[in-house]
Amino acid sequence: MMNMLDNKKQNQIDNDQILVFKALSDPVRLKIIKYLKQLNHEVSCGEVGKAINISKTSGSYHFKLLELAGLINTRREAREKYVTLNEQTFDKYVTNFYKSM
Amino acid sequence: MMNMLDNKKQNQIDNDQILVFKALSDPVRLKIIKYLKQLNHEVSCGEVGKAINISKTSGSYHFKLLELAGLINTRREAREKYVTLNEQTFDKYVTNFYKSM
DNA sequence: TGAACAGTTCAATATATTTTGAACAATTTA
DNA sequence: TAAATTGTTCAAAATATATTGAACTGTTCA
């Protein structure tokens, strides 16, 4: 049975879901994701930015959104920030979206 | 091997992919989709609109975007327009996104 | 026929997202 | 230490998306 507190939780889940789809609905971020998937190992933001030809400011903005959506894991090492895909999030919010919504 | 013509095709696929994610990244449209999934049979736009409490203008706008993304099938019968989910699109662009991108 | 109904279109407005460049902090290298 | 490197933040501008109400088309019903 669904009470009003559970309803809040449901809204939070919907919000997370929406953040994920929003993050995936931009051509720059799709390029980032495809690049990371193809490489299949940790890379710096700078390397990704050079590979797909975007400015560092734009990169910073897009990596932030991907991170907020939980689609990438990030690790800072001194000057550089390293990123990888977070497959769990893809699984939960994309691959399993239809069957579990 | 990927030549420049294939590249155009790839861009088209990306565009379709983006239309799908964009369509899914809005709370109203997510409500529509959940309602249709739950019902699991054809309903009119008006019935959906009443169920989730949106104006007919807003409904018309959102159903159009869902249709453009290929996420719903529509059928007009006289005054009314009936909609169902298009599971194939969910399969191809959502469920299989990660593995096949 | 004329009123009600289902949905669309349009233009105006509001809101959200993306891009850009300048200034910044922290770290590394010469 | 000074210069170069990596990335962030901020504000302005450009662009895209969503909401609203009025007017409209086509259909049904009394």
Short mmCIF file of C-alpha atoms (C1' of nucleotides) in Angstrom, two decimals:
data_model
loop_
_atom_site.label_atom_id
_atom_site.label_comp_id
_atom_site.label_asym_id
_atom_site.label_seq_id
_atom_site.Cartn_x
_atom_site.Cartn_y
_atom_site.Cartn_z
CA MET A 1 0.00 0.00 0.00
CA MET A 2 1.27 3.43 -0.93
CA ASN A 3 1.00 6.17 1.72
CA MET A 4 1.99 9.83 1.41
CA LEU A 5 5.54 9.30 2.63
CA ASP A 6 6.14 6.62 0.04
CA ASN A 7 4.77 9.10 -2.45
CA LYS A 8 7.62 11.48 -1.64
CA LYS A 9 10.08 8.68 -2.25
CA GLN A 10 8.41 7.94 -5.55
CA ASN A 11 8.81 11.57 -6.57
CA GLN A 12 12.49 11.41 -5.69
CA ILE A 13 12.89 8.32 -7.83
CA ASP A 14 11.12 10.09 -10.68
CA ASN A 15 13.46 13.04 -10.25
CA ASP A 16 16.50 10.81 -10.45
CA GLN A 17 15.01 9.13 -13.49
CA ILE A 18 14.43 12.49 -15.14
CA LEU A 19 17.98 13.65 -14.40
CA VAL A 20 19.26 10.55 -16.15
CA PHE A 21 17.14 10.99 -19.27
CA LYS A 22 17.92 14.72 -19.41
CA ALA A 23 21.61 13.94 -19.15
CA LEU A 24 21.31 11.50 -22.04
CA SER A 25 19.34 13.82 -24.28
CA ASP A 26 22.15 16.05 -25.44
CA PRO A 27 24.49 15.36 -28.39
CA VAL A 28 27.64 16.49 -26.58
CA ARG A 29 26.96 14.25 -23.60
CA LEU A 30 26.07 11.35 -25.85
CA LYS A 31 29.46 11.76 -27.54
CA ILE A 32 31.18 11.79 -24.16
CA ILE A 33 29.39 8.64 -23.12
CA LYS A 34 30.12 6.81 -26.35
CA TYR A 35 33.76 7.76 -26.10
CA LEU A 36 34.01 6.48 -22.54
CA LYS A 37 32.21 3.27 -23.42
CA GLN A 38 34.47 2.64 -26.38
CA LEU A 39 37.69 3.30 -24.46
CA ASN A 40 36.54 1.25 -21.51
CA HIS A 41 39.07 2.67 -19.07
CA GLU A 42 39.54 5.75 -16.95
CA VAL A 43 40.48 8.96 -18.79
CA SER A 44 40.87 12.59 -17.84
CA CYS A 45 38.22 15.17 -18.70
CA GLY A 46 40.80 16.96 -20.81
CA GLU A 47 41.45 13.92 -22.95
CA VAL A 48 37.75 13.43 -23.58
CA GLY A 49 37.35 17.10 -24.39
CA LYS A 50 40.15 16.97 -26.97
CA ALA A 51 38.81 13.76 -28.49
CA ILE A 52 35.35 15.17 -29.10
CA ASN A 53 36.48 18.74 -29.67
CA ILE A 54 34.73 20.84 -27.03
CA SER A 55 36.01 23.72 -24.91
CA LYS A 56 37.09 23.04 -21.35
CA THR A 57 34.27 25.22 -20.05
CA SER A 58 31.73 23.27 -21.99
CA GLY A 59 33.31 20.02 -20.86
CA SER A 60 33.18 21.08 -17.23
CA TYR A 61 29.49 21.87 -17.57
CA HIS A 62 28.59 18.60 -19.25
CA PHE A 63 30.69 16.41 -16.95
CA LYS A 64 28.96 18.03 -14.00
CA LEU A 65 25.52 17.12 -15.34
CA LEU A 66 26.61 13.55 -16.08
CA GLU A 67 27.97 13.29 -12.56
CA LEU A 68 24.78 14.69 -10.99
CA ALA A 69 22.80 12.12 -12.92
CA GLY A 70 25.09 9.43 -11.57
CA LEU A 71 26.11 8.33 -15.04
CA ILE A 72 29.83 8.79 -14.45
CA ASN A 73 32.22 8.17 -11.58
CA THR A 74 34.87 10.79 -11.06
CA ARG A 75 38.17 10.80 -9.24
CA ARG A 76 40.39 13.79 -8.79
CA GLU A 77 44.13 13.32 -8.77
CA ALA A 78 45.92 16.59 -8.27
CA ARG A 79 45.17 18.78 -11.29
CA GLU A 80 43.31 16.21 -13.22
CA LYS A 81 39.88 14.68 -12.96
CA TYR A 82 39.38 11.16 -14.19
CA VAL A 83 36.08 9.75 -15.29
CA THR A 84 34.53 6.38 -16.07
CA LEU A 85 31.00 5.30 -16.85
CA ASN A 86 28.85 4.16 -13.93
CA GLU A 87 27.24 1.07 -15.40
CA GLN A 88 24.98 0.56 -12.42
CA THR A 89 23.11 3.75 -13.21
CA PHE A 90 22.66 2.76 -16.84
CA ASP A 91 21.35 -0.58 -15.68
CA LYS A 92 18.92 0.77 -13.15
CA TYR A 93 17.56 3.81 -14.96
CA VAL A 94 17.98 3.01 -18.64
CA THR A 95 18.20 -0.70 -19.36
CA ASN A 96 15.60 -1.58 -16.75
CA PHE A 97 13.43 1.49 -17.17
CA TYR A 98 10.63 -0.02 -19.18
CA LYS A 99 10.16 -3.23 -17.27
CA SER A 100 10.40 -1.69 -13.82
CA MET A 101 8.60 1.63 -14.18
CA MET B 1 34.45 0.63 -42.61
CA MET B 2 32.63 3.86 -41.99
CA ASN B 3 32.43 6.28 -44.93
CA MET B 4 30.82 9.71 -45.02
CA LEU B 5 27.44 8.41 -46.09
CA ASP B 6 27.33 5.97 -43.19
CA ASN B 7 28.24 8.90 -41.02
CA LYS B 8 25.05 10.68 -42.06
CA LYS B 9 23.09 7.58 -41.12
CA GLN B 10 24.83 7.49 -37.77
CA ASN B 11 23.84 11.10 -37.14
CA GLN B 12 20.26 10.25 -37.95
CA ILE B 13 20.32 7.39 -35.48
CA ASP B 14 21.77 9.71 -32.86
CA ASN B 15 18.99 12.21 -33.57
CA ASP B 16 16.34 9.56 -33.11
CA GLN B 17 18.05 8.46 -29.92
CA ILE B 18 18.08 12.03 -28.65
CA LEU B 19 14.40 12.55 -29.50
CA VAL B 20 13.60 9.49 -27.40
CA PHE B 21 15.61 10.60 -24.36
CA LYS B 22 14.25 14.14 -24.62
CA ALA B 23 10.72 12.80 -24.76
CA LEU B 24 11.38 10.76 -21.63
CA SER B 25 12.94 13.59 -19.66
CA ASP B 26 9.79 15.46 -18.71
CA PRO B 27 7.56 14.73 -15.71
CA VAL B 28 4.28 15.14 -17.61
CA ARG B 29 5.34 12.75 -20.33
CA LEU B 30 6.64 10.28 -17.81
CA LYS B 31 3.23 10.32 -16.15
CA ILE B 32 1.55 9.72 -19.48
CA ILE B 33 3.84 6.78 -20.20
CA LYS B 34 3.37 5.23 -16.78
CA TYR B 35 -0.37 5.57 -17.10
CA LEU B 36 -0.37 3.89 -20.51
CA LYS B 37 1.90 1.10 -19.29
CA GLN B 38 -0.27 0.46 -16.27
CA LEU B 39 -3.51 0.41 -18.25
CA ASN B 40 -2.02 -1.75 -20.96
CA HIS B 41 -4.74 -1.02 -23.51
CA GLU B 42 -5.66 1.70 -25.95
CA VAL B 43 -7.12 4.91 -24.47
CA SER B 44 -8.07 8.30 -25.80
CA CYS B 45 -5.87 11.34 -25.22
CA GLY B 46 -8.72 12.92 -23.31
CA GLU B 47 -8.91 10.06 -20.84
CA VAL B 48 -5.18 10.23 -20.19
CA GLY B 49 -5.39 13.98 -19.78
CA LYS B 50 -8.14 13.70 -17.20
CA ALA B 51 -6.33 10.93 -15.34
CA ILE B 52 -3.16 12.92 -14.92
CA ASN B 53 -4.82 16.30 -14.74
CA ILE B 54 -3.43 18.35 -17.60
CA SER B 55 -5.13 20.74 -20.01
CA LYS B 56 -6.05 19.54 -23.46
CA THR B 57 -3.58 22.00 -25.00
CA SER B 58 -0.79 20.68 -22.87
CA GLY B 59 -1.83 17.13 -23.65
CA SER B 60 -1.81 17.79 -27.36
CA TYR B 61 1.72 19.19 -27.13
CA HIS B 62 3.09 16.29 -25.12
CA PHE B 63 1.38 13.56 -27.17
CA LYS B 64 2.87 15.11 -30.28
CA LEU B 65 6.40 14.90 -28.87
CA LEU B 66 5.88 11.31 -27.74
CA GLU B 67 4.61 10.45 -31.20
CA LEU B 68 7.56 12.15 -32.93
CA ALA B 69 9.89 10.14 -30.75
CA GLY B 70 8.06 7.00 -31.78
CA LEU B 71 7.20 6.13 -28.20
CA ILE B 72 3.46 5.95 -28.83
CA ASN B 73 1.23 4.66 -31.58
CA THR B 74 -1.78 6.75 -32.38
CA ARG B 75 -5.01 6.05 -34.16
CA ARG B 76 -7.69 8.58 -34.90
CA GLU B 77 -11.29 7.49 -34.86
CA ALA B 78 -13.63 10.35 -35.68
CA ARG B 79 -13.31 12.95 -32.92
CA GLU B 80 -11.00 10.97 -30.74
CA LYS B 81 -7.38 10.00 -30.88
CA TYR B 82 -6.34 6.75 -29.28
CA VAL B 83 -2.86 6.00 -28.06
CA THR B 84 -0.80 3.02 -26.93
CA LEU B 85 2.84 2.59 -26.07
CA ASN B 86 5.16 1.50 -28.85
CA GLU B 87 7.21 -1.14 -27.06
CA GLN B 88 9.57 -1.62 -29.99
CA THR B 89 10.90 1.90 -29.56
CA PHE B 90 11.45 1.38 -25.85
CA ASP B 91 13.29 -1.81 -26.65
CA LYS B 92 15.50 -0.39 -29.32
CA TYR B 93 16.35 3.02 -27.86
CA VAL B 94 16.03 2.55 -24.11
CA THR B 95 16.37 -1.06 -22.99
CA ASN B 96 19.11 -1.79 -25.52
CA PHE B 97 20.77 1.60 -25.46
CA TYR B 98 23.77 0.78 -23.32
CA LYS B 99 24.72 -2.51 -24.87
CA SER B 100 24.28 -1.41 -28.46
CA MET B 101 25.52 2.17 -28.49
"C1'" DT C 1 -29.53 23.17 -37.55
"C1'" DG C 2 -27.03 24.40 -33.44
"C1'" DA C 3 -24.71 23.17 -29.19
"C1'" DA C 4 -21.37 20.21 -27.19
"C1'" DC C 5 -17.26 17.55 -27.60
"C1'" DA C 6 -12.24 16.02 -28.84
"C1'" DG C 7 -8.36 17.59 -30.27
"C1'" DT C 8 -5.10 21.05 -32.93
"C1'" DT C 9 -2.84 25.37 -33.94
"C1'" DC C 10 -1.07 29.73 -32.95
"C1'" DA C 11 1.17 33.45 -30.57
"C1'" DA C 12 2.64 35.18 -26.22
"C1'" DT C 13 4.98 34.34 -22.20
"C1'" DA C 14 7.70 31.91 -18.88
"C1'" DT C 15 11.26 28.88 -17.81
"C1'" DA C 16 15.29 25.91 -18.57
"C1'" DT C 17 19.35 24.69 -20.99
"C1'" DT C 18 23.57 25.53 -23.49
"C1'" DT C 19 27.53 28.33 -25.04
"C1'" DT C 20 31.03 31.65 -24.42
"C1'" DG C 21 34.86 34.20 -22.47
"C1'" DA C 22 37.11 36.13 -18.52
"C1'" DA C 23 38.82 35.41 -14.05
"C1'" DC C 24 40.04 32.15 -10.73
"C1'" DA C 25 42.45 28.12 -7.75
"C1'" DA C 26 45.48 24.42 -7.46
"C1'" DT C 27 49.19 21.84 -9.26
"C1'" DT C 28 53.22 20.84 -12.00
"C1'" DT C 29 57.31 21.96 -14.64
"C1'" DA C 30 61.19 24.69 -16.35
"C1'" DT D 1 59.89 31.56 -8.60
"C1'" DA D 2 57.46 32.18 -12.99
"C1'" DA D 3 55.00 29.98 -16.60
"C1'" DA D 4 52.15 26.39 -18.11
"C1'" DT D 5 48.53 23.03 -17.25
"C1'" DT D 6 43.92 21.21 -15.63
"C1'" DG D 7 39.81 22.20 -14.34
"C1'" DT D 8 36.01 25.38 -12.02
"C1'" DT D 9 33.03 29.37 -11.48
"C1'" DC D 10 30.50 33.22 -12.91
"C1'" DA D 11 27.62 36.22 -15.66
"C1'" DA D 12 25.87 37.32 -20.18
"C1'" DA D 13 23.83 35.90 -24.29
"C1'" DA D 14 21.71 32.58 -27.28
"C1'" DT D 15 18.71 28.86 -27.88
"C1'" DA D 16 15.27 25.44 -26.72
"C1'" DT D 17 11.31 23.82 -24.18
"C1'" DA D 18 6.92 24.21 -21.75
"C1'" DT D 19 2.49 26.60 -20.45
"C1'" DT D 20 -1.47 29.27 -21.40
"C1'" DG D 21 -5.72 30.99 -23.55
"C1'" DA D 22 -8.16 32.07 -27.70
"C1'" DA D 23 -9.59 30.66 -32.05
"C1'" DC D 24 -10.07 26.90 -35.01
"C1'" DT D 25 -11.48 22.07 -37.48
"C1'" DG D 26 -14.12 18.19 -37.58
"C1'" DT D 27 -17.51 15.12 -35.39
"C1'" DT D 28 -21.54 13.83 -32.75
"C1'" DC D 29 -25.91 14.45 -30.61
"C1'" DA D 30 -30.30 16.67 -29.37
#
